[in-house]
Amino acid sequence: MKISLSNCIENVEWSRMKDIYHSVGWTNHDEEKIKKIFQASSVVAIAYDENKITGFGRALSDDVFNAAIYDVVIDKEYQNKGIGQQIIENLLAQLDDISCVHLVSTAGNEEFYKKAGFRKMKTGMARYLNPSLAEEYLQ
């Protein structure tokens, strides 16, 4: 398996992106929403095993001070093969001049992000409209 990364969404197979979201239980993502969020993102990293998308990540940025990484998702079948680390490294390289890069980890993946140099924030706060997400992520 030779993984390559692309920073372009041109010619992306949106149905495959949806399948990857669904493989990890994120079933509210449909092709239209996925296309919209990736088009609105400042930077993207999409991992391919030959022509097959295996995972991806994206970030929003003001291109000066702050950025936030979202949706680092690896197909269930391709997890634990270093692909997530490659995606994080690629996103951070694209955000190299940004002073602060934030992210919200899904529960249980905190150690993965610690290995990439992320640390817990003292003052991070959030608001969720979905009560189950609020229960999972907020203190």
mmCIF file of N, CA and C in Angstrom:
data_model
loop_
_atom_site.group_PDB
_atom_site.id
_atom_site.type_symbol
_atom_site.label_atom_id
_atom_site.label_comp_id
_atom_site.label_asym_id
_atom_site.label_seq_id
_atom_site.Cartn_x
_atom_site.Cartn_y
_atom_site.Cartn_z
ATOM 1 N N MET A 1 0.850 -1.182 0.000
ATOM 2 C CA MET A 1 0.000 0.000 0.000
ATOM 3 C C MET A 1 0.893 1.241 0.000
ATOM 4 N N LYS A 2 0.702 2.099 -0.993
ATOM 5 C CA LYS A 2 1.437 3.351 -1.081
ATOM 6 C C LYS A 2 0.422 4.483 -1.031
ATOM 7 N N ILE A 3 0.449 5.244 0.060
ATOM 8 C CA ILE A 3 -0.505 6.334 0.252
ATOM 9 C C ILE A 3 0.058 7.615 -0.345
ATOM 10 N N SER A 4 -0.767 8.305 -1.119
ATOM 11 C CA SER A 4 -0.416 9.623 -1.625
ATOM 12 C C SER A 4 -1.435 10.615 -1.094
ATOM 13 N N LEU A 5 -1.023 11.879 -0.964
ATOM 14 C CA LEU A 5 -1.907 12.917 -0.449
ATOM 15 C C LEU A 5 -2.155 13.968 -1.514
ATOM 16 N N SER A 6 -3.386 14.464 -1.543
ATOM 17 C CA SER A 6 -3.766 15.544 -2.440
ATOM 18 C C SER A 6 -4.349 16.681 -1.604
ATOM 19 N N ASN A 7 -4.095 17.898 -2.017
ATOM 20 C CA ASN A 7 -4.650 19.070 -1.347
ATOM 21 C C ASN A 7 -5.715 19.730 -2.205
ATOM 22 N N CYS A 8 -6.302 18.948 -3.075
ATOM 23 C CA CYS A 8 -7.279 19.454 -4.043
ATOM 24 C C CYS A 8 -8.559 18.620 -3.980
ATOM 25 N N ILE A 9 -9.704 19.278 -4.098
ATOM 26 C CA ILE A 9 -10.974 18.531 -4.094
ATOM 27 C C ILE A 9 -11.556 18.367 -5.494
ATOM 28 N N GLU A 10 -10.834 18.862 -6.486
ATOM 29 C CA GLU A 10 -11.293 18.684 -7.852
ATOM 30 C C GLU A 10 -11.324 17.189 -8.175
ATOM 31 N N ASN A 11 -12.397 16.735 -8.742
ATOM 32 C CA ASN A 11 -12.589 15.333 -9.129
ATOM 33 C C ASN A 11 -12.714 14.371 -7.948
ATOM 34 N N VAL A 12 -13.014 14.886 -6.757
ATOM 35 C CA VAL A 12 -13.212 14.012 -5.595
ATOM 36 C C VAL A 12 -14.502 13.222 -5.768
ATOM 37 N N GLU A 13 -14.458 11.965 -5.397
ATOM 38 C CA GLU A 13 -15.642 11.108 -5.437
ATOM 39 C C GLU A 13 -16.400 11.302 -4.118
ATOM 40 N N TRP A 14 -17.423 12.156 -4.124
ATOM 41 C CA TRP A 14 -18.141 12.538 -2.907
ATOM 42 C C TRP A 14 -18.846 11.355 -2.271
ATOM 43 N N SER A 15 -19.280 10.393 -3.062
ATOM 44 C CA SER A 15 -19.938 9.213 -2.483
ATOM 45 C C SER A 15 -18.942 8.398 -1.662
ATOM 46 N N ARG A 16 -17.693 8.351 -2.095
ATOM 47 C CA ARG A 16 -16.650 7.649 -1.329
ATOM 48 C C ARG A 16 -16.371 8.385 -0.020
ATOM 49 N N MET A 17 -16.357 9.708 -0.077
ATOM 50 C CA MET A 17 -16.163 10.507 1.141
ATOM 51 C C MET A 17 -17.285 10.193 2.135
ATOM 52 N N LYS A 18 -18.511 10.116 1.637
ATOM 53 C CA LYS A 18 -19.656 9.781 2.495
ATOM 54 C C LYS A 18 -19.483 8.395 3.102
ATOM 55 N N ASP A 19 -19.054 7.441 2.300
ATOM 56 C CA ASP A 19 -18.840 6.084 2.807
ATOM 57 C C ASP A 19 -17.823 6.066 3.947
ATOM 58 N N ILE A 20 -16.784 6.881 3.833
ATOM 59 C CA ILE A 20 -15.758 6.927 4.880
ATOM 60 C C ILE A 20 -16.334 7.535 6.152
ATOM 61 N N TYR A 21 -17.066 8.640 6.037
ATOM 62 C CA TYR A 21 -17.736 9.207 7.219
ATOM 63 C C TYR A 21 -18.625 8.148 7.870
ATOM 64 N N HIS A 22 -19.408 7.473 7.066
ATOM 65 C CA HIS A 22 -20.343 6.472 7.597
ATOM 66 C C HIS A 22 -19.599 5.296 8.223
ATOM 67 N N SER A 23 -18.400 4.958 7.703
ATOM 68 C CA SER A 23 -17.645 3.824 8.242
ATOM 69 C C SER A 23 -17.234 4.047 9.696
ATOM 70 N N VAL A 24 -17.167 5.312 10.114
ATOM 71 C CA VAL A 24 -16.794 5.618 11.499
ATOM 72 C C VAL A 24 -17.993 6.081 12.322
ATOM 73 N N GLY A 25 -19.197 5.931 11.756
ATOM 74 C CA GLY A 25 -20.409 6.232 12.506
ATOM 75 C C GLY A 25 -20.946 7.643 12.355
ATOM 76 N N TRP A 26 -20.369 8.444 11.498
ATOM 77 C CA TRP A 26 -20.847 9.816 11.278
ATOM 78 C C TRP A 26 -21.873 9.796 10.143
ATOM 79 N N THR A 27 -23.070 9.365 10.457
ATOM 80 C CA THR A 27 -24.065 9.092 9.426
ATOM 81 C C THR A 27 -24.911 10.303 9.028
ATOM 82 N N ASN A 28 -24.723 11.442 9.668
ATOM 83 C CA ASN A 28 -25.472 12.647 9.277
ATOM 84 C C ASN A 28 -24.845 13.340 8.073
ATOM 85 N N HIS A 29 -23.722 12.861 7.637
ATOM 86 C CA HIS A 29 -23.024 13.474 6.507
ATOM 87 C C HIS A 29 -23.527 12.871 5.197
ATOM 88 N N ASP A 30 -24.166 13.700 4.371
ATOM 89 C CA ASP A 30 -24.554 13.253 3.033
ATOM 90 C C ASP A 30 -23.639 13.952 2.025
ATOM 91 N N GLU A 31 -23.711 13.538 0.781
ATOM 92 C CA GLU A 31 -22.783 14.049 -0.229
ATOM 93 C C GLU A 31 -22.862 15.561 -0.381
ATOM 94 N N GLU A 32 -24.056 16.116 -0.345
ATOM 95 C CA GLU A 32 -24.224 17.565 -0.505
ATOM 96 C C GLU A 32 -23.543 18.330 0.632
ATOM 97 N N LYS A 33 -23.739 17.877 1.879
ATOM 98 C CA LYS A 33 -23.110 18.538 3.029
ATOM 99 C C LYS A 33 -21.589 18.397 2.979
ATOM 100 N N ILE A 34 -21.121 17.222 2.616
ATOM 101 C CA ILE A 34 -19.682 16.978 2.551
ATOM 102 C C ILE A 34 -19.036 17.895 1.515
ATOM 103 N N LYS A 35 -19.625 17.967 0.353
ATOM 104 C CA LYS A 35 -19.096 18.840 -0.697
ATOM 105 C C LYS A 35 -19.075 20.292 -0.216
ATOM 106 N N LYS A 36 -20.131 20.719 0.444
ATOM 107 C CA LYS A 36 -20.223 22.102 0.935
ATOM 108 C C LYS A 36 -19.130 22.401 1.962
ATOM 109 N N ILE A 37 -18.916 21.500 2.931
ATOM 110 C CA ILE A 37 -17.924 21.791 3.973
ATOM 111 C C ILE A 37 -16.503 21.753 3.416
ATOM 112 N N PHE A 38 -16.234 20.873 2.457
ATOM 113 C CA PHE A 38 -14.891 20.839 1.880
ATOM 114 C C PHE A 38 -14.648 22.040 0.970
ATOM 115 N N GLN A 39 -15.669 22.485 0.253
ATOM 116 C CA GLN A 39 -15.516 23.682 -0.582
ATOM 117 C C GLN A 39 -15.294 24.925 0.278
ATOM 118 N N ALA A 40 -15.848 24.957 1.472
ATOM 119 C CA ALA A 40 -15.701 26.101 2.369
ATOM 120 C C ALA A 40 -14.406 26.057 3.184
ATOM 121 N N SER A 41 -13.687 24.965 3.129
ATOM 122 C CA SER A 41 -12.468 24.804 3.915
ATOM 123 C C SER A 41 -11.301 25.550 3.290
ATOM 124 N N SER A 42 -10.411 26.033 4.149
ATOM 125 C CA SER A 42 -9.222 26.758 3.684
ATOM 126 C C SER A 42 -8.175 25.813 3.117
ATOM 127 N N VAL A 43 -7.972 24.689 3.783
ATOM 128 C CA VAL A 43 -7.017 23.683 3.316
ATOM 129 C C VAL A 43 -7.621 22.302 3.512
ATOM 130 N N VAL A 44 -7.219 21.384 2.653
ATOM 131 C CA VAL A 44 -7.691 20.000 2.745
ATOM 132 C C VAL A 44 -6.511 19.059 2.511
ATOM 133 N N ALA A 45 -6.644 17.866 3.017
ATOM 134 C CA ALA A 45 -5.692 16.794 2.740
ATOM 135 C C ALA A 45 -6.512 15.523 2.526
ATOM 136 N N ILE A 46 -6.360 14.927 1.366
ATOM 137 C CA ILE A 46 -7.097 13.711 1.034
ATOM 138 C C ILE A 46 -6.085 12.613 0.722
ATOM 139 N N ALA A 47 -6.201 11.501 1.444
ATOM 140 C CA ALA A 47 -5.278 10.377 1.269
ATOM 141 C C ALA A 47 -5.860 9.371 0.279
ATOM 142 N N TYR A 48 -5.003 8.896 -0.601
ATOM 143 C CA TYR A 48 -5.394 7.912 -1.615
ATOM 144 C C TYR A 48 -4.487 6.686 -1.533
ATOM 145 N N ASP A 49 -5.093 5.528 -1.684
ATOM 146 C CA ASP A 49 -4.378 4.275 -1.928
ATOM 147 C C ASP A 49 -4.630 3.987 -3.405
ATOM 148 N N GLU A 50 -3.674 4.329 -4.249
ATOM 149 C CA GLU A 50 -3.844 4.382 -5.699
ATOM 150 C C GLU A 50 -4.962 5.369 -6.007
ATOM 151 N N ASN A 51 -6.111 4.934 -6.528
ATOM 152 C CA ASN A 51 -7.195 5.871 -6.848
ATOM 153 C C ASN A 51 -8.317 5.866 -5.813
ATOM 154 N N LYS A 52 -8.153 5.119 -4.740
ATOM 155 C CA LYS A 52 -9.207 4.975 -3.732
ATOM 156 C C LYS A 52 -8.934 5.908 -2.542
ATOM 157 N N ILE A 53 -9.911 6.738 -2.213
ATOM 158 C CA ILE A 53 -9.770 7.616 -1.055
ATOM 159 C C ILE A 53 -9.814 6.759 0.202
ATOM 160 N N THR A 54 -8.822 6.967 1.080
ATOM 161 C CA THR A 54 -8.741 6.193 2.319
ATOM 162 C C THR A 54 -9.006 7.045 3.557
ATOM 163 N N GLY A 55 -8.894 8.354 3.411
ATOM 164 C CA GLY A 55 -9.113 9.251 4.541
ATOM 165 C C GLY A 55 -8.916 10.686 4.114
ATOM 166 N N PHE A 56 -9.196 11.594 5.055
ATOM 167 C CA PHE A 56 -9.105 13.016 4.734
ATOM 168 C C PHE A 56 -9.127 13.847 6.000
ATOM 169 N N GLY A 57 -8.829 15.107 5.828
ATOM 170 C CA GLY A 57 -8.941 16.096 6.896
ATOM 171 C C GLY A 57 -9.084 17.455 6.249
ATOM 172 N N ARG A 58 -9.510 18.413 7.045
ATOM 173 C CA ARG A 58 -9.702 19.757 6.504
ATOM 174 C C ARG A 58 -9.495 20.770 7.609
ATOM 175 N N ALA A 59 -9.307 22.028 7.235
ATOM 176 C CA ALA A 59 -9.146 23.088 8.222
ATOM 177 C C ALA A 59 -9.722 24.393 7.680
ATOM 178 N N LEU A 60 -10.143 25.225 8.607
ATOM 179 C CA LEU A 60 -10.569 26.600 8.311
ATOM 180 C C LEU A 60 -9.535 27.520 8.911
ATOM 181 N N SER A 61 -9.245 28.636 8.228
ATOM 182 C CA SER A 61 -8.220 29.537 8.731
ATOM 183 C C SER A 61 -8.509 30.973 8.323
ATOM 184 N N ASP A 62 -8.032 31.912 9.153
ATOM 185 C CA ASP A 62 -8.068 33.323 8.768
ATOM 186 C C ASP A 62 -6.793 33.706 8.018
ATOM 187 N N ASP A 63 -5.901 32.739 7.821
ATOM 188 C CA ASP A 63 -4.641 32.887 7.092
ATOM 189 C C ASP A 63 -3.647 33.833 7.753
ATOM 190 N N VAL A 64 -3.884 34.182 9.028
ATOM 191 C CA VAL A 64 -2.953 35.049 9.744
ATOM 192 C C VAL A 64 -2.657 34.471 11.124
ATOM 193 N N PHE A 65 -3.668 34.429 11.981
ATOM 194 C CA PHE A 65 -3.456 34.046 13.372
ATOM 195 C C PHE A 65 -3.992 32.663 13.739
ATOM 196 N N ASN A 66 -5.203 32.326 13.287
ATOM 197 C CA ASN A 66 -5.890 31.140 13.797
ATOM 198 C C ASN A 66 -6.380 30.209 12.698
ATOM 199 N N ALA A 67 -6.397 28.930 13.053
ATOM 200 C CA ALA A 67 -6.976 27.907 12.183
ATOM 201 C C ALA A 67 -7.576 26.834 13.078
ATOM 202 N N ALA A 68 -8.472 26.066 12.519
ATOM 203 C CA ALA A 68 -9.093 24.961 13.245
ATOM 204 C C ALA A 68 -9.172 23.758 12.309
ATOM 205 N N ILE A 69 -8.654 22.645 12.782
ATOM 206 C CA ILE A 69 -8.696 21.398 12.014
ATOM 207 C C ILE A 69 -9.986 20.660 12.353
ATOM 208 N N TYR A 70 -10.621 20.149 11.312
ATOM 209 C CA TYR A 70 -11.867 19.400 11.456
ATOM 210 C C TYR A 70 -11.808 18.106 10.653
ATOM 211 N N ASP A 71 -12.582 17.155 11.093
ATOM 212 C CA ASP A 71 -12.897 15.976 10.291
ATOM 213 C C ASP A 71 -11.670 15.225 9.764
ATOM 214 N N VAL A 72 -10.768 14.868 10.647
ATOM 215 C CA VAL A 72 -9.709 13.939 10.254
ATOM 216 C C VAL A 72 -10.341 12.557 10.388
ATOM 217 N N VAL A 73 -10.664 11.970 9.250
ATOM 218 C CA VAL A 73 -11.428 10.721 9.224
ATOM 219 C C VAL A 73 -10.720 9.727 8.305
ATOM 220 N N ILE A 74 -10.488 8.545 8.841
ATOM 221 C CA ILE A 74 -9.840 7.477 8.084
ATOM 222 C C ILE A 74 -10.826 6.316 7.977
ATOM 223 N N ASP A 75 -10.961 5.779 6.767
ATOM 224 C CA ASP A 75 -11.832 4.621 6.565
ATOM 225 C C ASP A 75 -11.473 3.547 7.585
ATOM 226 N N LYS A 76 -12.501 2.956 8.165
ATOM 227 C CA LYS A 76 -12.319 1.937 9.207
ATOM 228 C C LYS A 76 -11.298 0.866 8.795
ATOM 229 N N GLU A 77 -11.334 0.475 7.524
ATOM 230 C CA GLU A 77 -10.427 -0.570 7.032
ATOM 231 C C GLU A 77 -8.973 -0.107 6.940
ATOM 232 N N TYR A 78 -8.727 1.200 6.939
ATOM 233 C CA TYR A 78 -7.375 1.733 6.763
ATOM 234 C C TYR A 78 -6.807 2.357 8.037
ATOM 235 N N GLN A 79 -7.518 2.256 9.142
ATOM 236 C CA GLN A 79 -7.041 2.865 10.381
ATOM 237 C C GLN A 79 -5.826 2.122 10.929
ATOM 238 N N ASN A 80 -5.046 2.841 11.733
ATOM 239 C CA ASN A 80 -3.838 2.301 12.377
ATOM 240 C C ASN A 80 -2.750 1.912 11.381
ATOM 241 N N LYS A 81 -2.670 2.647 10.280
ATOM 242 C CA LYS A 81 -1.631 2.420 9.274
ATOM 243 C C LYS A 81 -0.808 3.686 9.041
ATOM 244 N N GLY A 82 -0.972 4.707 9.904
ATOM 245 C CA GLY A 82 -0.198 5.941 9.775
ATOM 246 C C GLY A 82 -0.804 6.989 8.866
ATOM 247 N N ILE A 83 -1.958 6.698 8.288
ATOM 248 C CA ILE A 83 -2.577 7.634 7.342
ATOM 249 C C ILE A 83 -3.046 8.902 8.056
ATOM 250 N N GLY A 84 -3.633 8.756 9.218
ATOM 251 C CA GLY A 84 -4.085 9.922 9.977
ATOM 252 C C GLY A 84 -2.931 10.849 10.311
ATOM 253 N N GLN A 85 -1.800 10.281 10.694
ATOM 254 C CA GLN A 85 -0.615 11.082 11.002
ATOM 255 C C GLN A 85 -0.143 11.847 9.765
ATOM 256 N N GLN A 86 -0.152 11.188 8.606
ATOM 257 C CA GLN A 86 0.238 11.854 7.364
ATOM 258 C C GLN A 86 -0.700 13.013 7.047
ATOM 259 N N ILE A 87 -1.985 12.818 7.281
ATOM 260 C CA ILE A 87 -2.962 13.877 7.013
ATOM 261 C C ILE A 87 -2.736 15.064 7.945
ATOM 262 N N ILE A 88 -2.550 14.796 9.241
ATOM 263 C CA ILE A 88 -2.287 15.874 10.202
ATOM 264 C C ILE A 88 -1.025 16.632 9.815
ATOM 265 N N GLU A 89 0.052 15.920 9.502
ATOM 266 C CA GLU A 89 1.304 16.564 9.107
ATOM 267 C C GLU A 89 1.111 17.431 7.869
ATOM 268 N N ASN A 90 0.331 16.943 6.913
ATOM 269 C CA ASN A 90 0.074 17.692 5.687
ATOM 270 C C ASN A 90 -0.721 18.963 5.989
ATOM 271 N N LEU A 91 -1.772 18.839 6.798
ATOM 272 C CA LEU A 91 -2.568 20.017 7.157
ATOM 273 C C LEU A 91 -1.712 21.042 7.894
ATOM 274 N N LEU A 92 -0.917 20.580 8.860
ATOM 275 C CA LEU A 92 -0.067 21.498 9.624
ATOM 276 C C LEU A 92 0.981 22.163 8.728
ATOM 277 N N ALA A 93 1.490 21.453 7.749
ATOM 278 C CA ALA A 93 2.443 22.057 6.811
ATOM 279 C C ALA A 93 1.772 23.169 6.004
ATOM 280 N N GLN A 94 0.516 22.956 5.630
ATOM 281 C CA GLN A 94 -0.218 23.990 4.889
ATOM 282 C C GLN A 94 -0.546 25.190 5.784
ATOM 283 N N LEU A 95 -0.596 24.968 7.089
ATOM 284 C CA LEU A 95 -0.915 26.020 8.057
ATOM 285 C C LEU A 95 0.342 26.495 8.792
ATOM 286 N N ASP A 96 1.492 26.281 8.201
ATOM 287 C CA ASP A 96 2.777 26.488 8.857
ATOM 288 C C ASP A 96 2.963 27.872 9.485
ATOM 289 N N ASP A 97 2.460 28.916 8.862
ATOM 290 C CA ASP A 97 2.656 30.283 9.365
ATOM 291 C C ASP A 97 1.563 30.728 10.330
ATOM 292 N N ILE A 98 0.614 29.866 10.639
ATOM 293 C CA ILE A 98 -0.496 30.222 11.515
ATOM 294 C C ILE A 98 -0.062 30.066 12.967
ATOM 295 N N SER A 99 -0.316 31.095 13.760
ATOM 296 C CA SER A 99 0.151 31.137 15.146
ATOM 297 C C SER A 99 -0.525 30.108 16.049
ATOM 298 N N CYS A 100 -1.806 29.852 15.864
ATOM 299 C CA CYS A 100 -2.528 28.909 16.728
ATOM 300 C C CYS A 100 -3.448 28.030 15.885
ATOM 301 N N VAL A 101 -3.266 26.725 16.013
ATOM 302 C CA VAL A 101 -4.129 25.766 15.313
ATOM 303 C C VAL A 101 -4.916 24.999 16.367
ATOM 304 N N HIS A 102 -6.229 25.099 16.301
ATOM 305 C CA HIS A 102 -7.134 24.427 17.234
ATOM 306 C C HIS A 102 -7.668 23.152 16.593
ATOM 307 N N LEU A 103 -8.174 22.254 17.418
ATOM 308 C CA LEU A 103 -8.962 21.135 16.922
ATOM 309 C C LEU A 103 -9.789 20.572 18.065
ATOM 310 N N VAL A 104 -10.852 19.906 17.710
ATOM 311 C CA VAL A 104 -11.668 19.178 18.684
ATOM 312 C C VAL A 104 -11.526 17.706 18.334
ATOM 313 N N SER A 105 -11.027 16.943 19.283
ATOM 314 C CA SER A 105 -10.834 15.512 19.072
ATOM 315 C C SER A 105 -12.117 14.752 19.391
ATOM 316 N N THR A 106 -12.371 13.702 18.641
ATOM 317 C CA THR A 106 -13.440 12.798 19.039
ATOM 318 C C THR A 106 -12.962 12.032 20.265
ATOM 319 N N ALA A 107 -13.904 11.656 21.108
ATOM 320 C CA ALA A 107 -13.569 10.964 22.352
ATOM 321 C C ALA A 107 -12.751 9.709 22.060
ATOM 322 N N GLY A 108 -11.671 9.558 22.788
ATOM 323 C CA GLY A 108 -10.826 8.392 22.639
ATOM 324 C C GLY A 108 -9.638 8.603 21.715
ATOM 325 N N ASN A 109 -9.600 9.707 20.985
ATOM 326 C CA ASN A 109 -8.505 9.950 20.051
ATOM 327 C C ASN A 109 -7.533 11.031 20.532
ATOM 328 N N GLU A 110 -7.635 11.409 21.796
ATOM 329 C CA GLU A 110 -6.791 12.478 22.322
ATOM 330 C C GLU A 110 -5.302 12.148 22.219
ATOM 331 N N GLU A 111 -4.922 10.908 22.489
ATOM 332 C CA GLU A 111 -3.509 10.520 22.439
ATOM 333 C C GLU A 111 -2.930 10.665 21.033
ATOM 334 N N PHE A 112 -3.725 10.361 20.035
ATOM 335 C CA PHE A 112 -3.290 10.516 18.647
ATOM 336 C C PHE A 112 -2.870 11.964 18.397
ATOM 337 N N TYR A 113 -3.676 12.908 18.853
ATOM 338 C CA TYR A 113 -3.374 14.320 18.617
ATOM 339 C C TYR A 113 -2.232 14.810 19.508
ATOM 340 N N LYS A 114 -2.096 14.254 20.698
ATOM 341 C CA LYS A 114 -0.957 14.602 21.553
ATOM 342 C C LYS A 114 0.352 14.243 20.861
ATOM 343 N N LYS A 115 0.390 13.092 20.196
ATOM 344 C CA LYS A 115 1.593 12.672 19.480
ATOM 345 C C LYS A 115 1.942 13.644 18.355
ATOM 346 N N ALA A 116 0.936 14.341 17.844
ATOM 347 C CA ALA A 116 1.154 15.321 16.771
ATOM 348 C C ALA A 116 1.494 16.703 17.330
ATOM 349 N N GLY A 117 1.610 16.817 18.665
ATOM 350 C CA GLY A 117 2.017 18.078 19.273
ATOM 351 C C GLY A 117 0.894 18.928 19.841
ATOM 352 N N PHE A 118 -0.333 18.434 19.798
ATOM 353 C CA PHE A 118 -1.454 19.198 20.356
ATOM 354 C C PHE A 118 -1.535 18.991 21.864
ATOM 355 N N ARG A 119 -2.015 20.020 22.561
ATOM 356 C CA ARG A 119 -2.191 19.959 24.012
ATOM 357 C C ARG A 119 -3.577 20.482 24.362
ATOM 358 N N LYS A 120 -4.078 20.068 25.509
ATOM 359 C CA LYS A 120 -5.382 20.552 25.965
ATOM 360 C C LYS A 120 -5.297 22.050 26.221
ATOM 361 N N MET A 121 -6.398 22.736 25.920
ATOM 362 C CA MET A 121 -6.477 24.177 26.154
ATOM 363 C C MET A 121 -7.023 24.459 27.551
ATOM 364 N N LYS A 122 -6.534 25.511 28.151
ATOM 365 C CA LYS A 122 -7.046 25.925 29.455
ATOM 366 C C LYS A 122 -8.391 26.628 29.325
ATOM 367 N N THR A 123 -8.610 27.272 28.203
ATOM 368 C CA THR A 123 -9.791 28.126 28.079
ATOM 369 C C THR A 123 -10.711 27.749 26.929
ATOM 370 N N GLY A 124 -10.550 26.569 26.367
ATOM 371 C CA GLY A 124 -11.401 26.177 25.253
ATOM 372 C C GLY A 124 -12.854 26.026 25.692
ATOM 373 N N MET A 125 -13.753 26.540 24.881
ATOM 374 C CA MET A 125 -15.182 26.456 25.173
ATOM 375 C C MET A 125 -15.923 26.174 23.870
ATOM 376 N N ALA A 126 -17.111 25.620 23.995
ATOM 377 C CA ALA A 126 -17.909 25.315 22.811
ATOM 378 C C ALA A 126 -19.387 25.333 23.172
ATOM 379 N N ARG A 127 -20.204 25.365 22.142
ATOM 380 C CA ARG A 127 -21.653 25.274 22.279
ATOM 381 C C ARG A 127 -22.144 24.314 21.204
ATOM 382 N N TYR A 128 -22.941 23.346 21.599
ATOM 383 C CA TYR A 128 -23.506 22.373 20.660
ATOM 384 C C TYR A 128 -25.021 22.483 20.670
ATOM 385 N N LEU A 129 -25.608 22.521 19.490
ATOM 386 C CA LEU A 129 -27.068 22.529 19.387
ATOM 387 C C LEU A 129 -27.639 21.130 19.628
ATOM 388 N N ASN A 130 -26.887 20.106 19.251
ATOM 389 C CA ASN A 130 -27.323 18.724 19.421
ATOM 390 C C ASN A 130 -27.039 18.297 20.864
ATOM 391 N N PRO A 131 -28.076 17.976 21.655
ATOM 392 C CA PRO A 131 -27.875 17.613 23.061
ATOM 393 C C PRO A 131 -26.955 16.408 23.279
ATOM 394 N N SER A 132 -26.979 15.434 22.384
ATOM 395 C CA SER A 132 -26.106 14.272 22.582
ATOM 396 C C SER A 132 -24.636 14.649 22.379
ATOM 397 N N LEU A 133 -24.349 15.558 21.451
ATOM 398 C CA LEU A 133 -22.976 16.029 21.273
ATOM 399 C C LEU A 133 -22.543 16.880 22.462
ATOM 400 N N ALA A 134 -23.448 17.683 22.977
ATOM 401 C CA ALA A 134 -23.140 18.484 24.163
ATOM 402 C C ALA A 134 -22.800 17.563 25.340
ATOM 403 N N GLU A 135 -23.551 16.505 25.478
ATOM 404 C CA GLU A 135 -23.302 15.543 26.559
ATOM 405 C C GLU A 135 -21.929 14.875 26.411
ATOM 406 N N GLU A 136 -21.573 14.559 25.152
ATOM 407 C CA GLU A 136 -20.307 13.871 24.904
ATOM 408 C C GLU A 136 -19.093 14.776 25.056
ATOM 409 N N TYR A 137 -19.194 16.052 24.646
ATOM 410 C CA TYR A 137 -18.016 16.898 24.554
ATOM 411 C C TYR A 137 -17.898 17.998 25.595
ATOM 412 N N LEU A 138 -18.984 18.373 26.252
ATOM 413 C CA LEU A 138 -18.911 19.503 27.179
ATOM 414 C C LEU A 138 -18.878 19.046 28.626
ATOM 415 N N GLN A 139 -18.212 19.830 29.447
ATOM 416 C CA GLN A 139 -18.138 19.539 30.899
ATOM 417 C C GLN A 139 -19.350 20.121 31.581
#
